[in-house]
Coordinates of C-alpha atoms and ligand atoms in Angstrom, one line a residue:
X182 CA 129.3 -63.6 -87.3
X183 CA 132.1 -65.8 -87.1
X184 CA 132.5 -68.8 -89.9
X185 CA 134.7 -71.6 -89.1
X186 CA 136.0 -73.8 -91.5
X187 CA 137.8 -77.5 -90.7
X188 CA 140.6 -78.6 -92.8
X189 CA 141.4 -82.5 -92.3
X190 CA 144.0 -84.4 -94.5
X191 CA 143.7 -87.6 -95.7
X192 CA 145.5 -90.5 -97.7
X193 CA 149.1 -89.5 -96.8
X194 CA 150.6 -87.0 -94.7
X195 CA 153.1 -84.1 -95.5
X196 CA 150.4 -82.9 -98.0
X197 CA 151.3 -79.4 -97.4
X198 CA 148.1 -79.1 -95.4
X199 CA 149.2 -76.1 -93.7
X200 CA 150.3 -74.0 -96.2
X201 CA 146.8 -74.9 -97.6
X202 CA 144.9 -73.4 -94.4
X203 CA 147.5 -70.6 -94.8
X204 CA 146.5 -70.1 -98.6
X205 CA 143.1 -70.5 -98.2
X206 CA 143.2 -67.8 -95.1
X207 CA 144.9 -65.3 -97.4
X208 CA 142.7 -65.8 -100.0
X209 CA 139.4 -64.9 -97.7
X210 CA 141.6 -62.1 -97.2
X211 CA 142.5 -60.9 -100.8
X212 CA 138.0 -60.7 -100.7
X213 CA 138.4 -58.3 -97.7
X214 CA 137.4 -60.9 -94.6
X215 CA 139.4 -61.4 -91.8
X216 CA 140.6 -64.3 -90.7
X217 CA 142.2 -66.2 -87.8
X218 CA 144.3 -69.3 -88.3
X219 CA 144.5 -71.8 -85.8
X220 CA 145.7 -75.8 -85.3
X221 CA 145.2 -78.8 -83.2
X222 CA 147.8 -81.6 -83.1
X223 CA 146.9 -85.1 -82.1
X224 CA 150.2 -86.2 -81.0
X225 CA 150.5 -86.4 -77.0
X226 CA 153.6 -83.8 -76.4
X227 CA 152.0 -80.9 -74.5
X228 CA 154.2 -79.1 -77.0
X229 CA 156.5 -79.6 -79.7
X230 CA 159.5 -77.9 -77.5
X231 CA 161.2 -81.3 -76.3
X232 CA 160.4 -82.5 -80.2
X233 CA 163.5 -83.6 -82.3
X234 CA 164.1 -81.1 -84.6
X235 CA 164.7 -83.4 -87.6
X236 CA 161.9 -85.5 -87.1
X237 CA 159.0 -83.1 -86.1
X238 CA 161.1 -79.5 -88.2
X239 CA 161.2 -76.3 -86.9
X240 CA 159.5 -74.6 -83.6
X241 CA 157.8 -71.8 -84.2
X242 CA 157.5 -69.5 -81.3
X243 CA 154.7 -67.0 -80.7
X244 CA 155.0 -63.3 -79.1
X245 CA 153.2 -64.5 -75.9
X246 CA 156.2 -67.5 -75.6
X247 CA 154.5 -70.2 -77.0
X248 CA 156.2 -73.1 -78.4
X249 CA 154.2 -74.4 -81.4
X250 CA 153.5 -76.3 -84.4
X251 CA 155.3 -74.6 -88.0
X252 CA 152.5 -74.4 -89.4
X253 CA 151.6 -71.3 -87.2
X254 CA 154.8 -69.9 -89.0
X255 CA 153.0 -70.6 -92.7
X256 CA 149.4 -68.7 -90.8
X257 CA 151.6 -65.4 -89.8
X258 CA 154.0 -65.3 -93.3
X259 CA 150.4 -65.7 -95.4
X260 CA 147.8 -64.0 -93.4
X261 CA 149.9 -61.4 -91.7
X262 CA 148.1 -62.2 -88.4
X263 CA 150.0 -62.8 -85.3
X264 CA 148.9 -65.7 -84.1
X265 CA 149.2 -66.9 -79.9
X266 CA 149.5 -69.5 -77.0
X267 CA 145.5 -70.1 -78.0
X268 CA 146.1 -70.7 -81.7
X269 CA 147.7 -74.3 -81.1
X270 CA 146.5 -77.0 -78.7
X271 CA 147.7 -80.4 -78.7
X272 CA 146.2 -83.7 -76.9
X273 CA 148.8 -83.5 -74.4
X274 CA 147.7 -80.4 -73.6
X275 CA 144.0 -81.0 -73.6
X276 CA 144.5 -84.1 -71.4
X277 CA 146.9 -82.2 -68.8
X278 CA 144.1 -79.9 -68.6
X279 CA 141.2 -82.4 -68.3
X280 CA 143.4 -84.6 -65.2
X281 CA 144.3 -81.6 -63.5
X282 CA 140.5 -80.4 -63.3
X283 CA 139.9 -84.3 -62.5
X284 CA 142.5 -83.8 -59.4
X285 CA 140.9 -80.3 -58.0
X286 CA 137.8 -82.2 -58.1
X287 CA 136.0 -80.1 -60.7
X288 CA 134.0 -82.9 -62.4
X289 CA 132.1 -83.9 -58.8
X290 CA 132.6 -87.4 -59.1
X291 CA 131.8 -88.2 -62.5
X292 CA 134.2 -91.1 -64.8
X293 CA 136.3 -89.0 -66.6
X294 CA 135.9 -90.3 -70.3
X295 CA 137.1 -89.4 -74.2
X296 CA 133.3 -88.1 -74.7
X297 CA 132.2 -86.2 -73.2
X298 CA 135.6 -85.0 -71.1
X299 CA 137.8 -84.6 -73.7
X300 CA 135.9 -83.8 -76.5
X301 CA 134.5 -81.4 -74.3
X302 CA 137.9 -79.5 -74.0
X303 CA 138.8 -79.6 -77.6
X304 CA 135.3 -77.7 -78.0
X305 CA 136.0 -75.0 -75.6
X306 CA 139.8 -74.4 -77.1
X307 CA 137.9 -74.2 -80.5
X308 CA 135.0 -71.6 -78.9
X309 CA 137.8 -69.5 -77.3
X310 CA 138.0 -68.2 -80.7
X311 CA 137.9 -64.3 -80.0
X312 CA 134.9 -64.1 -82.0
X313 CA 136.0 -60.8 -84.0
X314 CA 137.1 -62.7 -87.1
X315 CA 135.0 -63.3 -90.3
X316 CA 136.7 -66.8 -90.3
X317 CA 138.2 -68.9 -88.0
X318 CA 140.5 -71.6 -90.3
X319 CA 141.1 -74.6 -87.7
X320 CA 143.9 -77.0 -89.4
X321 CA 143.8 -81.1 -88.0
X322 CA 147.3 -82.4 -87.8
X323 CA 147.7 -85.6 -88.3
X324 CA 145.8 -87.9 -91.0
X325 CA 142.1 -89.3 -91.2
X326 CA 142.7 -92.6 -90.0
X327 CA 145.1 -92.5 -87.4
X328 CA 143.9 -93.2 -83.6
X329 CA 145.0 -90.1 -82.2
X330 CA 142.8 -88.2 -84.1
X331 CA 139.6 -89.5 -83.3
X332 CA 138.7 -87.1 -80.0
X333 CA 139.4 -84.2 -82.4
X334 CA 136.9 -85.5 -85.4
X335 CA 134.0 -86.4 -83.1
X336 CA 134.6 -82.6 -81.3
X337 CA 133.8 -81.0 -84.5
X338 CA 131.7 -83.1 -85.7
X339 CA 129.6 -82.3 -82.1
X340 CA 130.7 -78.4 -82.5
X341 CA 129.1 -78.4 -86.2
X342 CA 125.7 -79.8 -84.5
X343 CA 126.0 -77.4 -81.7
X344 CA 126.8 -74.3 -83.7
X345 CA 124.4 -75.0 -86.9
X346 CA 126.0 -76.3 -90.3
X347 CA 125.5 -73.3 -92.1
X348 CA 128.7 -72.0 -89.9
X349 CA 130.5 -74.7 -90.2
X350 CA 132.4 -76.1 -93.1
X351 CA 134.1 -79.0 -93.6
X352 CA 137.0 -78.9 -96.2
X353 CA 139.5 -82.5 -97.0
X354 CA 143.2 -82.7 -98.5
X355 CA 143.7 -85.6 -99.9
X356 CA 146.4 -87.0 -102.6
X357 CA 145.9 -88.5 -105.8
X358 CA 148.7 -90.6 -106.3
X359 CA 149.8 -91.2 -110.6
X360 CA 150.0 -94.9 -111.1
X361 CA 152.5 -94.6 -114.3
X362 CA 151.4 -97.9 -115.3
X363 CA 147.8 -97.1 -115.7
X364 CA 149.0 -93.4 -117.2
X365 CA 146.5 -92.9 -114.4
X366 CA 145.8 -90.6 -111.6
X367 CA 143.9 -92.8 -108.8
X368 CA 140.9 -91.7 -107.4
X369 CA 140.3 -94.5 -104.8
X370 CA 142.5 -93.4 -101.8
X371 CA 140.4 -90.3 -101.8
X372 CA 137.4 -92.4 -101.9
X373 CA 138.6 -94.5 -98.8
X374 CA 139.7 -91.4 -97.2
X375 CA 136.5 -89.5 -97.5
X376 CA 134.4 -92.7 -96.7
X377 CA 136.9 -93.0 -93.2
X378 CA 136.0 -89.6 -92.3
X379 CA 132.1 -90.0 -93.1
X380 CA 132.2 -93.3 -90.8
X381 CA 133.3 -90.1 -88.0
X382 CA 129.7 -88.4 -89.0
X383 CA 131.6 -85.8 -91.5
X384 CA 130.6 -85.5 -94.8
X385 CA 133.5 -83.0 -95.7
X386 CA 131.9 -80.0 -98.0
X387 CA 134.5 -79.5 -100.2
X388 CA 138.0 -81.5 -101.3
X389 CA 141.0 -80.2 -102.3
X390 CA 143.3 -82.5 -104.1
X391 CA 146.6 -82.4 -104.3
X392 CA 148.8 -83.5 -107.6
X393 CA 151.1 -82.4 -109.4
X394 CA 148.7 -80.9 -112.0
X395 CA 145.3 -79.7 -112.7
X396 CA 142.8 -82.0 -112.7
X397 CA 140.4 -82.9 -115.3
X398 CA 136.7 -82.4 -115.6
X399 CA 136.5 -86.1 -116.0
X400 CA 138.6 -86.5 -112.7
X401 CA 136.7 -83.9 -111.0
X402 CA 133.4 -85.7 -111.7
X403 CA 134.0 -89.2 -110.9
X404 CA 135.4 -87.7 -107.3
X405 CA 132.6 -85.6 -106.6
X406 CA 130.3 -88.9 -107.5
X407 CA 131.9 -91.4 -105.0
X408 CA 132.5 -88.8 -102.6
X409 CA 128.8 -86.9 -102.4
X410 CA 130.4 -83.4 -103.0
X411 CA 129.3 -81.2 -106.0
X412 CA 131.9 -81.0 -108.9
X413 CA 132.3 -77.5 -108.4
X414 CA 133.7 -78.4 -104.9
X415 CA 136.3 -80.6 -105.9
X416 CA 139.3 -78.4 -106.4
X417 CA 142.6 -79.2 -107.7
X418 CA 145.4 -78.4 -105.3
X419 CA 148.5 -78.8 -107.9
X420 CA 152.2 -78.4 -107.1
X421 CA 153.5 -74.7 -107.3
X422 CA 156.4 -73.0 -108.4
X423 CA 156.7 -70.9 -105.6
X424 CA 154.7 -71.1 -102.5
X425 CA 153.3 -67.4 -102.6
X426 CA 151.4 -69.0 -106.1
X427 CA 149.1 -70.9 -104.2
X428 CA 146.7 -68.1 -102.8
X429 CA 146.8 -67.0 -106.6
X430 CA 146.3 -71.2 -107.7
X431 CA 143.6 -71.4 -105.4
X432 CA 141.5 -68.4 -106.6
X433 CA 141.7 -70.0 -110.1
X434 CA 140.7 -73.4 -108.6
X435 CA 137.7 -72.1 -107.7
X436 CA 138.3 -72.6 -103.7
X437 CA 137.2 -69.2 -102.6
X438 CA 133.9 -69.3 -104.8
X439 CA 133.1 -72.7 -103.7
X440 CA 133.4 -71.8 -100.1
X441 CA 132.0 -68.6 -100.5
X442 CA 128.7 -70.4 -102.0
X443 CA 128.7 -72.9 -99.5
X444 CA 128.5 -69.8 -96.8
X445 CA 125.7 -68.1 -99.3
X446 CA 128.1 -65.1 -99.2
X447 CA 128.4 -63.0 -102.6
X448 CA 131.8 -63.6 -104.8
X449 CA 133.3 -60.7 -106.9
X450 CA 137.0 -60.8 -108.1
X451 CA 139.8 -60.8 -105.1
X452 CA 142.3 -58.5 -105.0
X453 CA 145.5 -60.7 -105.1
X454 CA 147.8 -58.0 -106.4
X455 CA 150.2 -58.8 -103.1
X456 CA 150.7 -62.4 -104.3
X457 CA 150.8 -61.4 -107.9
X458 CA 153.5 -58.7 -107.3
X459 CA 156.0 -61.3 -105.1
X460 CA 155.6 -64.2 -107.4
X461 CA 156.5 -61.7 -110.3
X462 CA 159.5 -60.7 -108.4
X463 CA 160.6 -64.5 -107.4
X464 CA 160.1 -65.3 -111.1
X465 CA 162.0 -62.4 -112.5
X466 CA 165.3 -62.2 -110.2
X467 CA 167.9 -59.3 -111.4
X468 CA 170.6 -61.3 -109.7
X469 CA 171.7 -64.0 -107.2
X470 CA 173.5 -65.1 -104.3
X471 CA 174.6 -67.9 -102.6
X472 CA 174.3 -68.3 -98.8
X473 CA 175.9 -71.1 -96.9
X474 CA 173.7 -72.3 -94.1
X475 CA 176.2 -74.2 -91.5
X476 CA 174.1 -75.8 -89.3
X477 CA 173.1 -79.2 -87.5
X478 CA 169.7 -80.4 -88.6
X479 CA 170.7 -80.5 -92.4
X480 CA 168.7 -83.9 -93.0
X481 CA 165.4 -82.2 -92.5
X482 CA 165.0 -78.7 -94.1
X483 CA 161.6 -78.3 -92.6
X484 CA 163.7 -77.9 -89.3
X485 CA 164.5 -74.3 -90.8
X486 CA 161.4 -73.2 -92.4
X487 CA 161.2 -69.9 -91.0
X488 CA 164.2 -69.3 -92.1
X489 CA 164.7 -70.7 -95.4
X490 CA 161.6 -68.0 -96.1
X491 CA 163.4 -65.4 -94.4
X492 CA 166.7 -66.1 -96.3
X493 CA 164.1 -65.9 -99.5
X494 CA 162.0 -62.9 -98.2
X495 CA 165.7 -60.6 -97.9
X496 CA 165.9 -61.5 -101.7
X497 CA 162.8 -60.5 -102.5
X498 CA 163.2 -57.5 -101.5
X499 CA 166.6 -57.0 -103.1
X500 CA 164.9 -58.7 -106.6
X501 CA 167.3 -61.1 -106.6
X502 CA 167.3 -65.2 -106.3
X503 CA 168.8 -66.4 -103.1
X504 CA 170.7 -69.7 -103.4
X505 CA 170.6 -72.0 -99.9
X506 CA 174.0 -73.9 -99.8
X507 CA 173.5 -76.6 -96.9
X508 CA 176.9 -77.0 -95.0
X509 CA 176.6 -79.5 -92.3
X510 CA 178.8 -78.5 -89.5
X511 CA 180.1 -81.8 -88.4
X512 CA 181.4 -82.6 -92.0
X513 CA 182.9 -79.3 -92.0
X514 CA 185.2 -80.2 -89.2
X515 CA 186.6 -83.2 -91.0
X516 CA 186.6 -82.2 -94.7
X517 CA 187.4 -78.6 -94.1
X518 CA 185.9 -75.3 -95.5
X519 CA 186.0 -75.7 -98.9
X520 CA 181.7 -75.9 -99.4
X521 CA 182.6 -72.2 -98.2
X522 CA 184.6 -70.7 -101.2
X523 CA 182.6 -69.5 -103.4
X524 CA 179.5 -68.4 -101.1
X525 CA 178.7 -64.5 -100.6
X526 CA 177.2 -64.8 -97.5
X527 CA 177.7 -67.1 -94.3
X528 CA 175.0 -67.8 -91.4
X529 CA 174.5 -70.2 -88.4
X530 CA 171.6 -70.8 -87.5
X531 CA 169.9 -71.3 -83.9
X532 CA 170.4 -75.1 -82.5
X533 CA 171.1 -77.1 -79.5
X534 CA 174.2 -79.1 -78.4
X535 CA 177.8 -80.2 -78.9
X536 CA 178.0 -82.1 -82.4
X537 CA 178.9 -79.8 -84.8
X538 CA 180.1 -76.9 -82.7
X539 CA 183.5 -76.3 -83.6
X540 CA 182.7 -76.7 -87.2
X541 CA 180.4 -73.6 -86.6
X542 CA 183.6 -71.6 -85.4
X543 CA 185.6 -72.5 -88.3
X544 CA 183.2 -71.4 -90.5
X545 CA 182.5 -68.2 -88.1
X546 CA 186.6 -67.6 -88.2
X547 CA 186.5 -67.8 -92.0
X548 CA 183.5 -65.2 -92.5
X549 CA 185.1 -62.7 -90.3
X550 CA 188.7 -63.3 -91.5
X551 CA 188.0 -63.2 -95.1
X552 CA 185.2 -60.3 -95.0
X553 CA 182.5 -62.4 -96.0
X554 CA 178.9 -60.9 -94.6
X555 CA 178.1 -63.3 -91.7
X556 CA 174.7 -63.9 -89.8
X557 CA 174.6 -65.7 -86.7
X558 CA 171.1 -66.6 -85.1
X559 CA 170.9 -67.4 -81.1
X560 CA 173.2 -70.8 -80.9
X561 CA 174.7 -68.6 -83.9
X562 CA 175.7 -65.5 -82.2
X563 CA 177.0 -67.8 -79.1
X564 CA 179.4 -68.8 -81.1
X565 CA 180.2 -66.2 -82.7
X566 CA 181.1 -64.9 -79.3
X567 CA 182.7 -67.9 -78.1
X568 CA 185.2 -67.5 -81.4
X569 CA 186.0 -64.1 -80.9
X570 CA 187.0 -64.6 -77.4
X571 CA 189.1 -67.8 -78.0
X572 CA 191.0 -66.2 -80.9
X573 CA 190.7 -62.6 -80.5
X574 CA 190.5 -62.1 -77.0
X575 CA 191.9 -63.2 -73.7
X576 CA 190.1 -66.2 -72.9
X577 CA 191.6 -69.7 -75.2
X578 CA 189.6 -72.0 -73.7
X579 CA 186.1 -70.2 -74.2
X580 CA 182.9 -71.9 -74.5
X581 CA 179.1 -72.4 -73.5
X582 CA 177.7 -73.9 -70.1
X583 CA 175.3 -76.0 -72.6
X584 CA 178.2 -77.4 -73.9
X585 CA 181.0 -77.5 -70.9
X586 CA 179.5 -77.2 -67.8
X587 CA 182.3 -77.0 -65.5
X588 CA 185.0 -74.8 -67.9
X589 CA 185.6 -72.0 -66.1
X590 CA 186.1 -70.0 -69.4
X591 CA 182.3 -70.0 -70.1
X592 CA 181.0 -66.9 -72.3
X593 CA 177.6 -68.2 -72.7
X594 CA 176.1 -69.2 -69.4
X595 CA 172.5 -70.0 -67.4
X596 CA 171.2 -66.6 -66.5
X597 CA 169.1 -67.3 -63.4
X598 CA 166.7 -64.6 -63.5
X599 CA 165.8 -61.8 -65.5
X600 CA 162.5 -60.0 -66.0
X601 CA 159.9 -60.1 -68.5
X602 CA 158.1 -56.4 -68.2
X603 CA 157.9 -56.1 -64.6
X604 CA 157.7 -59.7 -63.8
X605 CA 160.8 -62.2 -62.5
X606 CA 161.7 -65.1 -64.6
X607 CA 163.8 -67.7 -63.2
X608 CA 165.6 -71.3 -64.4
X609 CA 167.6 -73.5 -63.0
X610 CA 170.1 -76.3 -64.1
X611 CA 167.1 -78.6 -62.8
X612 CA 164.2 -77.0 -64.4
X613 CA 161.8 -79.1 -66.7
X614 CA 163.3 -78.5 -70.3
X615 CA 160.2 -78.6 -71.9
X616 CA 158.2 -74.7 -72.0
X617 CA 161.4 -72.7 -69.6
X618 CA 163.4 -71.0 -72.0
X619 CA 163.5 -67.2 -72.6
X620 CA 160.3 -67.5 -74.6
X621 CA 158.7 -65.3 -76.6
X622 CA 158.9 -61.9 -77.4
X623 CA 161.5 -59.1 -75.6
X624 CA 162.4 -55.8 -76.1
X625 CA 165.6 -54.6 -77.1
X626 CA 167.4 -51.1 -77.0
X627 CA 169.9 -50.4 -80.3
X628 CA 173.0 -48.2 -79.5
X629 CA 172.9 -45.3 -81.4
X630 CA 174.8 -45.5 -84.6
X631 CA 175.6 -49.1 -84.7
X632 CA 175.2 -51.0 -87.8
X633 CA 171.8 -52.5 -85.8
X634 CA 170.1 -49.2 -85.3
X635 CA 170.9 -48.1 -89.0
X636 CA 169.3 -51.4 -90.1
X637 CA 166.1 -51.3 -87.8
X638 CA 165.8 -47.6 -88.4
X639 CA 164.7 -46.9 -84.8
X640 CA 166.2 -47.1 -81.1
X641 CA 164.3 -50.0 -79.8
X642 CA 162.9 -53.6 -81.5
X643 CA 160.9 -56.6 -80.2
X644 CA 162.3 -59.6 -81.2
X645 CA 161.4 -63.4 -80.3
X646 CA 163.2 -65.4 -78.1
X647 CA 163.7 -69.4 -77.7
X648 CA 167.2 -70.1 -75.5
X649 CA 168.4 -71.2 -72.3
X650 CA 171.9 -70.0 -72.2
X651 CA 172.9 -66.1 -72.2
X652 CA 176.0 -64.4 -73.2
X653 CA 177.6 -63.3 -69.7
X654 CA 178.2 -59.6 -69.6
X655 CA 180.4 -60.1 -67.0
X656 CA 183.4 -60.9 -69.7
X657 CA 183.1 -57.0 -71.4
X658 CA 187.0 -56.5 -71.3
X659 CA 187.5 -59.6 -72.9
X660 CA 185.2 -58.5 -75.8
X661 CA 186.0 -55.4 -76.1
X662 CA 189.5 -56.6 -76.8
X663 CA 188.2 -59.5 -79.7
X664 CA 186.2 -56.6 -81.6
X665 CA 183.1 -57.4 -80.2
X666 CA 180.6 -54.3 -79.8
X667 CA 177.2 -55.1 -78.4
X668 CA 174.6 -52.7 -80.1
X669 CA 170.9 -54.2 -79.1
X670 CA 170.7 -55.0 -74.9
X671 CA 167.7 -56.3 -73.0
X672 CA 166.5 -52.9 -71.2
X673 CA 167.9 -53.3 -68.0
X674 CA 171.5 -53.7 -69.7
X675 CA 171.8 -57.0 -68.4
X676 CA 171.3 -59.5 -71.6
X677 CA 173.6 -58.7 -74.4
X678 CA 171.1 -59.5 -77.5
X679 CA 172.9 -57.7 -80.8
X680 CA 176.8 -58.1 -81.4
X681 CA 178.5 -56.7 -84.1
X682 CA 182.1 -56.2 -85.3
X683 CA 183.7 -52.5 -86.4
X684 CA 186.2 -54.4 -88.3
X685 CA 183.8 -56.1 -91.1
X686 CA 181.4 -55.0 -93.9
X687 CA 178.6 -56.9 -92.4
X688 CA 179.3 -59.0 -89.1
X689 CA 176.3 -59.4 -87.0
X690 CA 174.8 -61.7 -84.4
X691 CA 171.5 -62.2 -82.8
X692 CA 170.2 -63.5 -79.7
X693 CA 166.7 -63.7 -80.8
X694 CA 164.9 -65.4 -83.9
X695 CA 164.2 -63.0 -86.0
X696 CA 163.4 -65.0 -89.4
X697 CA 159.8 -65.7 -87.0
X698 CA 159.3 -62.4 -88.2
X699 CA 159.6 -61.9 -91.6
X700 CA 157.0 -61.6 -94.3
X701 CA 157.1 -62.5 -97.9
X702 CA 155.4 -58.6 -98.1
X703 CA 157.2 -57.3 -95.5
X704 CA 161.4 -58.8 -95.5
X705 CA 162.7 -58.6 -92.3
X706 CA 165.1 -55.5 -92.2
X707 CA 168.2 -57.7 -91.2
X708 CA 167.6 -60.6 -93.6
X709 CA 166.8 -58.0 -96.4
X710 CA 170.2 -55.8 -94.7
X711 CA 172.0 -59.1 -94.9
X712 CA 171.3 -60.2 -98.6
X713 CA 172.0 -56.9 -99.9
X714 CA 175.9 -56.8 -98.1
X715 CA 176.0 -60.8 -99.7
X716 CA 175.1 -59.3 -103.5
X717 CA 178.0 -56.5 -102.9
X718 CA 180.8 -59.9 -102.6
X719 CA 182.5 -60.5 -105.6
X720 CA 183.2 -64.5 -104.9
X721 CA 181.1 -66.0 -107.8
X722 CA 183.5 -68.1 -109.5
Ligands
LIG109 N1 171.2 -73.8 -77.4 C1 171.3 -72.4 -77.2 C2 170.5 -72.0 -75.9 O1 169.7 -72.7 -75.5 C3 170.7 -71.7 -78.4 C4 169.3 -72.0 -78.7 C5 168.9 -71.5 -80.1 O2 169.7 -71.4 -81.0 N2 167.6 -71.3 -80.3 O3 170.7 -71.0 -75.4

C-alpha cells in the first residue's frame, strides 16, 4: 500500500526544501521502504527549459527528455531512483492540459473552473503515481502564502479526504529566524505560517524547522503548542556540514520515528552506513585539488548543482577535498588567465550564447597547451572543438551556428534530424525553443582503446542530452589535423558525442551531461577519471 507524504515550505523560500524531501526519501530508505520522489511547481512555465539559468539554477533533465525542476537532481543523487517526465508537473502544464481537453470538447459544456477542473488535474498527476512504492514523497514548490499555490494546497487537501488520512501525511518546512537582539530564536513566523496553511483545511502532521542549530525542548514545546502538533513531531532541521549529513541529522531528529508513528508502522534502527561512510570520507580528505570552473552563470551557483556534486562526488571517490575555483568567462577575456595558474584541473561547463565565449577558448588553449587535465561539458566540448580547429587546424575563422549564423566556418551546427531508437527527430531554425532540444537520454558507442572506453570500462554508455547545436562531422580532415580524435559516436556514426586529444594527459569533451548522473555512492567514472588526472598536477603553489 502506497503512503504519500506532502512536504510544503513556509516563512521564506530557498529553505533547502528539496534536499529535505530528498533526505527524508533516503532515510525511508536506510529502514528498507521504497520510495518515489516527485514535485509540483506553481509557477506558470510549462517547464523550466526557457527559465534563466541565474534566476531559476540548473535544469535537470530526465532519461525520458524531460526538462525539470533541480530538485529532481537532489531525489536521484539521495534516493538513487531515476526519476521521469511524471515526477514534475508545473501549473503551466496542468493548465495546457485542462484548455486543450476544454478545446476537444472533453468537458461537454461545463465552465471550466480552478475547482473542480484544475484541482482535478493536479489530483490525477498525483494518482498516476505507479503505485509500486512504499512512499510517494510529493515536494510543493513555492511557499505557503503565495497565490500560485493555492490550486495545489486545496488538491491535496481534497486527495487526503479522498484517499483516507491515515495515507496521507502532511509534513511543513518552516524557518526560525535568530533575532540577535532578543538572543532569540522566533517562533511566530512558523505560527503564521502553519495557521496560513490551516486556513487551506491542512493541519500539517509534522514540522521540520530549519536553523542553524538544534532546537530546544523549550522551543520544541511552545511550537508544537501554537501549532497543534505533538512535540515529538516538531523536528529540528539544523544547518549541515555536508549535505550527505542530513539523512544521518534527520534520523537523530527523530523525523523517521515520528513519521513512522504517524503511519502506525514499527521503528527499529536504520541502516545509514552509506551516509555514514561518505560523510567520513568528505570529513577526512587525504588530499586536495583545485578545479577552475569557467563558465557564464557564475552569480548563481545553484545554476550548476549537478555539477558542483559531480565535481565533489569524483573526490570522494579519490578521498580527497575538491576545491571549486569560479572563473567567469567574460572577466577572463579582459583580465587575462591569471585565476588559472595555480589550478590542477580546468572545465567548461554546458551554457547558452555568445558572452563569454572566447574567454572559454582561452582558457581551453591554456589547458591543452600547458597539459593541464581539461573537461569540457556540451557548450564545453563545442568549444573545445571550435579551438582546436581555429588554432590547430585549417579552419581560422571557426565557430558555432548558435553563435554566428551565417560564418561559413561553422563546426558546431543545427543538425536537422537524427533518430532516437527507431524514431525521427527533427528541428528547425524556427522551432519553439522551449522542450526541442536533443533531450534526454542517447546511447553512445566508445572506440576501442580510447581514453573514453578505458574510463567507462565498456563499449557503449547512455548519457543525457540537453543541446541544440551538433558538432558537424562533415569537417573530419580538419580535426584530424588539430588532434582531435572522436572516441564515443551516436550509433549511426552521425553525432560526434566524446572528443579527446592523443597529445595530453587528460583532454576530454562531452556532448552530453554527464554530472546528471553521478552519485555521492556511485562517482561518475569520468568525474572520478577526471579528479584523479587533476591530483597527479603538480601546480599547487
Ligand atoms: N548551447 C549549446 C547547444 O545548444 C550547448 C548547450 C549546453 O551546453 N547544454 O547546443
Amino acid at each position: 500500500m502506497t503512503r504519500y507524504i506532502f512536504i510544503t515550505g513556509g516563512v521564506v523560500s530557498s529553505l533547502g526544501k528539496g534536499l529535505a524531501t530528498a533526505a527524508l526519501g533516503a532515510v525511508l530508505q536506510a529502514h528498507g521502504y521504497s520510495v518515489r520522489l516527485r514535485k509540483l511547481d506553481p509557477y506558470l512555465n510549462v517547464d523550466p527549459g526557457t527559465m534563466s539559468p541565474t534566476q531559476h539554477g540548473e535544469v535537470f533533465v530526465t532519461d525520458d527528455g524531460a526538462e525539470t525542476d533541480l530538485d529532481l537532481g537532489h531525489y536521484e543523487r539521495f534516493a538513487g531512483v531515476t526519476t521521469n517526465k511524471q515526477d514534475n508537473i508545473t501549473t503551466g502544464r496542468i493548465y495546457t492540459n485542462v484548455l486543450s481537453r476544454e478545446r476537444r470538447g472533453d468537458y461537454l459544456g461545463a465552465t471550466i473552473q480552478v475547482v473542480p477542473h484544475v484541482t482535478d488535474e493536479i489530483q490525477d498527476f498525483i494518482k498516476a503515481a505507479d503505485g509500486t512504492a512504499d512512499f510517494v514523497l510529493i515536494e510543493l514548490g513555492g511557499t505557503v502564502g503565495d497565490i500560485e499555490i493555492l490550486p495545489f494546497l486545496e488538491a491535496i487537501r481534497q486527495f487526503r479526504n479522498e484517499i483516507g488520512h491515515k495515507r496521507v501525511m502532511f509534513a511543513h518546512m518552516t524557518l526560525l529566524p535568530y533575532i540577535s537582539v532578543a538572543g532569540e530564536y522566533k517562533t511566530k513566523p512558523t505560527q503564521h505560517s502553519v495557521s496560513e496553511l490551516l486556513s487551506h483545511g491542512i493541519q500539517p502532521n509534522v514540522l521540520m524547522c530549519r536553523a542553524d542549530r538544534v532546537l530546544t525542548d523549550g522551543e520544541r514545546k511552545k511550537i508544537a503548542q501554537f501549532c497543534n502538533v505533538s512535540p515529538e513531531n516538531v523536528v529540528s532541521a539544523p544547518d549541515a556540514k555536508t549535505i550527505y549529513q542530513v539523512p544521518i541529522t534527520y534520523h537523530e531528529e527523530g523525523l523517521d520515528r515520528a513519521v513512522l508513528n504517524y503511519f502506525d508502522l514499527p521503528f527499529s534502527k536504520p541502516d545509514l552506513s552509506r551516509w555514514e561512510n561518505i560523510v567520513h570520507t568528505v570529513q577526512n580528505p587525504e588530499g586536495a585539488v583545485t578545479i577552475a570552473v569557467v563558465g557564464k552563470y557564475v552569480t548563481l551557483l545553484d545554476s550548476y548543482k549537478s555539477l558542483i556534486e559531480a565535481l565533489h562526488h569524483g573526490g570522494i571517490a579519490n578521498k580527497t577535498r575538491v576545491n571549486l575555483r569560479w572563473v567567469d568567462a567574460e572577466k577572463l577575456e579582459k583580465t587575462g588567465l591569471e585565476e588559472l595558474q595555480d589550478v590542477q584541473g580546468i572545465l567548461v561547463p554546458g551554457g547558452f550564447g555568445e558572452r563569454g565565449t572566447e574567454g572559454k577558448i582561452r582558457a581551453i588553449t591554456y589547458a591543452r597547451e600547458n597539459k593541464i587535465p581539461y573537461f569540457g561539458i556540451c557548450f564545453g566540448m563545442q568549444m573545445a572543438v571550435i579551438e582546436a580547429s581555429r588554432n590547430l587546424g585549417s579552419l581560422p575563422e571557426a565557430n558555432s551556428s548558435e553563435l554566428r549564423p551565417e560564418n561559413p566556418q561553422n563546426v558546431v551546427g543545427l543538425m536537422t534530424e537524427w533518430l532516437k531508437g527507431n524514431e525521427l527527430e527533427t528541428r528547425h531554425e524556427t522551432t519553439d525553443l522551449g522542450g526541442t532540444m536533443r533531450l534526454g537520454a542517447y546511447p553512445c558507442f566508445l572506440e576501442q582503446g580510447s581514453l573514453a572506453s578505458k574510463i567507462y570500462g565498456g563499449a557503449e554508455i547512455s548519457e543525457r542530452h540537453r543541446h541544440r547545436y551538433e558538432v558537424n562531422i562533415n569537417y573530419k580532415t580538419n580535426y584530424n589535423q588539430a588532434g582531435l580524435v572522436f572516441s564515443g559516436m551516436s550509433p549511426d556514426n552521425k553525432l560526434p558525442e566524446i572528443i579527446e586529444r592523443n597529445d595530453h594527459p587528460w583532454f576530454i569533451g562531452v556532448q552530453f551531461h554527464p554530472e546528471l548522473k553521478s552519485k555521492p555512492f556511485a562517482p561518475h567514472p569520468l568525474f572520478k577519471s577526471f579528479i584523479a588526472a587533476a591530483m597527479k598536477q603538480e601546480r599547487l603553489v
